[in-house]
Amino acid sequence: MGLAASQGRLLALTARNHDLVYEAQQISQQRLFLSEASRVAADKYTKAMNNTVMQANINGESQQLTYDVLTSQDPFSGLCMRLVDSNGNVVIPGESLEVQETVTDEETQATSKKTIGRFSSASDFINARMKNLTEEEKTQLSSYSLADIYSYYNNNYADKDENITVVHRTKSTSDIVKPGETVLYDANVYDTKYLQQMLLTGEFKIQQAQPDGSFEDLVWQGSTMISEVFDTSDDAAAEAEYEAAMIDFQKQDKILELRLEQVETQQKAVSTEIDSVKSVIKANVEDSFKTMA
């Protein structure tokens, strides 16, 4: 092999070696990303398996703690309590649109209404209940007040939604608010997850009704009326999601591992050939100098 040809071959091999090194680095980086994604999935699974819910214990029976259960002043159906924020304001629901579904008991044929959604903003209600709107119509209606949206819905959608009734809840002073007390309106308290999160973080506190009609602070931790228990309702779904994710991660990682092995094998072969070509070039140079000498 001539000197020029050897030099050209060396340059080609060097370029190929650089490409293989870069590809190996990229594969290693992808495996790091997979490792991080695996860790995130594991953290999500752990949280799902260890998340808790708050329960109300009424007359020996447990049920999920909701705003209605918490604040009902009927001792047979509620806890006779109320919410206050860190500033002492009494927390009660603000203005909202409440979606109720008429449910028929199969045995007795008796009908009752079940709340299936509450919305404190026009846009949330529009996205959930008012389909087939153009983006322009959504933008326009989103600027409406809840009262206007309520009227618009009744005029255009009420007849189409069978067994569905929408109730407009206005801001009003609750009977759990005493004269002279200040109020914080928060329609989100109807969201059970939001309510429980605010209680768990201490943003909201609980007060218990007294025989004289007043309310006194209550530490719910350790109370016999409210308990925090593990939420097992999502465990099966979380486990299935985690196992599927781990199988996918393992498959991807195995493919990358095999490709990395191929790249490393090719790189070793190229490195060996580079050393061989360098030896040829060295020999050619030495022979050239001998001839000139």
Coordinates of C-alpha atoms in Angstrom, one line a residue:
M1 CA 0.0 0.0 0.0
G2 CA 1.5 3.4 -1.0
L3 CA 2.1 6.2 1.5
A4 CA -0.7 8.4 0.1
A5 CA -3.2 5.5 0.1
S6 CA -2.2 4.5 3.7
Q7 CA -2.7 8.1 4.8
G8 CA -6.1 8.2 3.2
R9 CA -7.1 5.0 4.8
L10 CA -5.9 6.3 8.2
L11 CA -8.1 9.4 7.9
A12 CA -11.1 7.3 7.0
L13 CA -10.6 4.9 9.9
T14 CA -10.0 7.8 12.3
A15 CA -13.3 9.4 11.2
R16 CA -15.1 6.1 11.6
N17 CA -13.6 5.7 15.1
H18 CA -14.8 9.1 16.1
D19 CA -18.3 8.3 14.8
L20 CA -18.4 5.0 16.9
V21 CA -17.2 6.8 20.0
Y22 CA -19.9 9.4 19.6
E23 CA -22.5 6.8 19.0
A24 CA -21.4 4.9 22.1
Q25 CA -21.7 8.2 24.1
Q26 CA -25.2 8.7 22.7
I27 CA -26.3 5.2 23.7
S28 CA -24.9 5.6 27.2
Q29 CA -26.8 8.9 27.5
Q30 CA -30.1 7.2 26.4
R31 CA -29.5 4.5 29.0
L32 CA -29.1 7.2 31.6
F33 CA -32.4 8.7 30.5
L34 CA -34.1 5.3 30.8
S35 CA -32.6 4.9 34.2
E36 CA -34.0 8.3 35.3
A37 CA -37.4 7.5 33.8
S38 CA -37.4 4.2 35.7
R39 CA -36.7 6.0 38.9
V40 CA -39.5 8.5 38.2
A41 CA -41.9 5.6 37.6
A42 CA -40.8 3.9 40.8
D43 CA -41.4 7.1 42.7
K44 CA -44.8 7.4 41.2
Y45 CA -45.6 3.8 42.1
T46 CA -44.4 4.3 45.7
K47 CA -46.6 7.4 46.1
A48 CA -49.6 5.6 44.7
M49 CA -49.1 2.7 47.1
N50 CA -48.7 5.0 50.1
N51 CA -51.2 7.8 49.4
T52 CA -53.9 8.3 52.0
V53 CA -57.5 9.5 52.2
M54 CA -59.4 11.0 55.1
Q55 CA -62.5 9.3 56.4
A56 CA -65.4 10.5 58.5
N57 CA -66.5 8.1 61.2
I58 CA -70.2 8.6 61.8
N59 CA -72.2 6.3 64.1
G60 CA -69.7 3.6 63.7
E61 CA -69.6 3.8 59.9
S62 CA -66.8 5.1 57.8
Q63 CA -67.2 7.1 54.6
Q64 CA -64.9 9.4 52.6
L65 CA -64.6 12.9 54.1
T66 CA -66.3 15.5 51.9
Y67 CA -67.3 19.1 52.5
D68 CA -71.0 18.1 52.8
V69 CA -70.2 15.4 55.3
L70 CA -67.8 17.6 57.3
T71 CA -70.2 20.6 57.5
S72 CA -73.6 18.8 57.8
Q73 CA -75.1 19.8 61.1
D74 CA -77.2 16.6 61.3
P75 CA -75.3 14.3 63.6
F76 CA -76.7 11.3 61.8
S77 CA -75.3 12.2 58.5
G78 CA -72.4 14.7 59.2
L79 CA -69.8 15.7 61.6
C80 CA -71.2 19.1 62.7
M81 CA -68.0 20.9 61.9
R82 CA -66.8 23.8 59.7
L83 CA -63.6 24.9 58.0
V84 CA -61.5 28.0 58.8
D85 CA -58.3 29.2 57.1
S86 CA -55.1 30.3 58.7
N87 CA -56.5 33.8 59.2
G88 CA -59.6 32.6 60.9
N89 CA -62.0 33.2 58.0
V90 CA -64.8 30.7 57.7
V91 CA -64.4 28.7 54.5
I92 CA -67.6 28.1 52.6
P93 CA -68.3 27.3 48.9
G94 CA -68.4 30.2 46.5
E95 CA -70.5 30.5 43.4
S96 CA -70.6 27.4 41.3
L97 CA -72.6 25.3 38.8
E98 CA -73.5 21.9 40.2
V99 CA -74.3 19.1 37.8
Q100 CA -76.8 16.6 39.1
E101 CA -77.8 13.2 37.6
T102 CA -81.2 11.7 38.3
V103 CA -80.6 8.1 39.5
T104 CA -83.3 5.4 39.7
D105 CA -83.1 2.6 42.2
E106 CA -83.7 -0.7 40.4
E107 CA -85.5 -2.3 43.3
T108 CA -87.7 0.5 44.6
Q109 CA -87.8 2.6 41.4
A110 CA -87.3 5.6 43.6
T111 CA -85.4 8.5 42.0
S112 CA -82.8 10.6 43.6
K113 CA -80.3 13.2 42.4
K114 CA -76.5 12.5 42.6
T115 CA -74.0 15.3 42.2
I116 CA -71.5 14.4 39.5
G117 CA -69.6 17.6 39.1
R118 CA -69.2 21.2 40.4
F119 CA -67.6 24.0 38.5
S120 CA -66.4 27.4 39.7
S121 CA -65.4 28.8 36.3
A122 CA -67.2 29.2 33.1
S123 CA -64.4 27.7 31.0
D124 CA -64.3 24.5 33.1
F125 CA -68.0 24.0 32.8
I126 CA -68.0 24.7 29.0
N127 CA -65.2 22.1 28.4
A128 CA -67.0 19.5 30.5
R129 CA -70.6 19.9 29.5
M130 CA -70.9 22.0 26.3
K131 CA -69.6 20.0 23.4
N132 CA -69.4 20.8 19.6
L133 CA -68.4 24.4 20.2
T134 CA -65.9 26.1 18.0
E135 CA -62.8 27.7 19.6
E136 CA -64.2 31.1 18.9
E137 CA -67.5 30.2 20.7
K138 CA -65.5 28.8 23.6
T139 CA -63.5 31.9 23.9
Q140 CA -66.6 34.1 23.8
L141 CA -68.6 32.0 26.3
S142 CA -65.6 31.7 28.7
S143 CA -66.0 35.4 29.4
Y144 CA -69.6 34.9 30.6
S145 CA -70.5 34.9 34.2
L146 CA -71.6 31.7 35.8
A147 CA -75.2 33.0 35.8
D148 CA -75.1 33.8 32.1
I149 CA -73.6 30.4 31.3
Y150 CA -76.3 28.8 33.4
S151 CA -79.0 30.5 31.3
Y152 CA -77.2 29.7 28.0
Y153 CA -76.9 26.1 29.0
N154 CA -80.6 25.8 29.9
N155 CA -81.6 27.4 26.6
N156 CA -79.4 25.3 24.4
Y157 CA -78.4 22.1 26.1
A158 CA -80.7 21.2 28.9
D159 CA -83.1 19.2 26.6
K160 CA -80.2 17.2 25.1
D161 CA -78.7 16.0 28.4
E162 CA -81.2 13.4 29.7
N163 CA -81.4 12.9 33.4
I164 CA -79.0 15.8 33.9
T165 CA -79.9 18.9 35.9
V166 CA -77.6 21.9 36.4
V167 CA -78.1 24.0 39.6
H168 CA -76.6 27.5 40.0
R169 CA -75.2 27.9 43.5
T170 CA -74.7 31.5 44.3
K171 CA -72.5 33.0 47.0
S172 CA -74.5 33.0 50.2
T173 CA -73.9 33.2 53.9
S174 CA -74.0 29.7 55.5
D175 CA -75.7 29.0 58.8
I176 CA -72.3 28.0 60.1
V177 CA -71.1 31.6 59.8
K178 CA -71.8 33.6 63.0
P179 CA -72.5 37.4 63.1
G180 CA -69.3 39.4 62.8
E181 CA -67.3 36.6 61.3
T182 CA -65.5 37.0 58.0
V183 CA -65.9 34.6 55.1
L184 CA -63.6 33.0 52.5
Y185 CA -65.5 31.8 49.5
D186 CA -63.9 28.8 47.9
A187 CA -65.9 26.6 45.5
N188 CA -63.0 24.2 45.3
V189 CA -63.9 22.7 48.7
Y190 CA -66.4 20.6 46.9
D191 CA -63.4 18.8 45.3
T192 CA -62.6 16.1 47.8
K193 CA -59.0 15.8 46.9
Y194 CA -58.5 19.5 47.2
L195 CA -60.3 19.6 50.5
Q196 CA -58.3 16.8 52.0
Q197 CA -55.0 18.2 50.7
M198 CA -55.7 21.5 52.3
L199 CA -56.5 19.8 55.6
L200 CA -53.4 17.6 55.4
T201 CA -51.1 20.5 54.7
G202 CA -52.7 22.6 57.5
E203 CA -54.0 25.3 55.1
F204 CA -57.5 24.7 56.4
K205 CA -58.4 23.9 60.0
I206 CA -61.5 22.3 61.5
Q207 CA -63.8 23.7 64.2
Q208 CA -66.4 21.6 66.0
A209 CA -69.9 22.8 66.8
Q210 CA -70.6 23.2 70.5
P211 CA -74.0 22.8 72.3
D212 CA -74.3 26.6 72.6
G213 CA -74.0 27.0 68.9
S214 CA -70.4 28.3 68.9
F215 CA -67.4 26.6 67.3
E216 CA -64.1 25.6 68.8
D217 CA -60.9 24.5 67.2
L218 CA -60.5 20.7 66.8
V219 CA -57.2 18.8 66.2
W220 CA -58.4 16.1 63.8
Q221 CA -55.2 14.0 64.0
G222 CA -56.0 11.4 66.6
S223 CA -59.7 12.2 66.6
T224 CA -62.2 9.4 66.6
M225 CA -64.4 11.2 64.1
I226 CA -61.8 11.7 61.4
S227 CA -59.1 9.3 60.4
E228 CA -56.4 9.0 57.7
V229 CA -56.1 5.7 56.0
F230 CA -54.2 4.2 53.1
D231 CA -56.1 4.6 49.8
T232 CA -56.1 1.2 48.1
S233 CA -58.5 2.1 45.4
D234 CA -55.8 3.0 42.9
D235 CA -53.2 0.3 44.0
A236 CA -54.1 -2.3 41.3
A237 CA -54.0 0.3 38.5
A238 CA -50.7 1.8 39.8
E239 CA -49.1 -1.7 40.0
A240 CA -50.2 -2.6 36.5
E241 CA -48.9 0.7 35.1
Y242 CA -45.6 0.3 37.0
E243 CA -45.0 -3.3 35.8
A244 CA -45.8 -2.4 32.2
A245 CA -43.4 0.6 32.4
M246 CA -40.6 -1.6 33.8
I247 CA -41.0 -4.2 31.1
D248 CA -40.8 -1.5 28.4
F249 CA -37.8 0.1 30.1
Q250 CA -36.0 -3.2 30.3
K251 CA -36.7 -4.0 26.6
Q252 CA -35.4 -0.6 25.5
D253 CA -32.3 -0.9 27.8
K254 CA -31.6 -4.4 26.4
I255 CA -31.7 -3.2 22.9
L256 CA -29.4 -0.3 23.7
E257 CA -27.1 -2.7 25.6
L258 CA -26.8 -5.0 22.6
R259 CA -26.2 -2.0 20.2
L260 CA -23.5 -0.7 22.6
E261 CA -21.7 -4.0 22.5
Q262 CA -21.8 -4.0 18.7
V263 CA -20.4 -0.5 18.6
E264 CA -17.7 -1.3 21.1
T265 CA -16.7 -4.4 19.1
Q266 CA -16.6 -2.3 15.9
Q267 CA -14.5 0.3 17.6
K268 CA -12.0 -2.3 18.8
A269 CA -11.7 -3.6 15.2
V270 CA -11.3 -0.1 13.9
S271 CA -8.7 0.7 16.5
T272 CA -6.8 -2.4 15.6
E273 CA -6.8 -1.5 11.9
I274 CA -5.7 2.0 12.7
D275 CA -2.7 0.6 14.6
S276 CA -2.0 -1.6 11.6
V277 CA -2.2 1.2 9.1
K278 CA 0.0 3.4 11.3
S279 CA 2.6 0.6 11.2
V280 CA 2.4 0.4 7.4
I281 CA 2.9 4.2 7.2
K282 CA 5.8 4.0 9.6
A283 CA 7.4 1.3 7.5
N284 CA 6.8 3.2 4.3
V285 CA 8.4 6.3 5.8
E286 CA 11.4 4.4 7.0
D287 CA 11.9 2.7 3.6
S288 CA 11.6 6.1 1.9
F289 CA 14.3 7.6 4.1
K290 CA 16.6 4.6 3.5
T291 CA 16.2 5.0 -0.3
M292 CA 17.0 8.7 -0.1
A293 CA 20.0 7.9 2.1

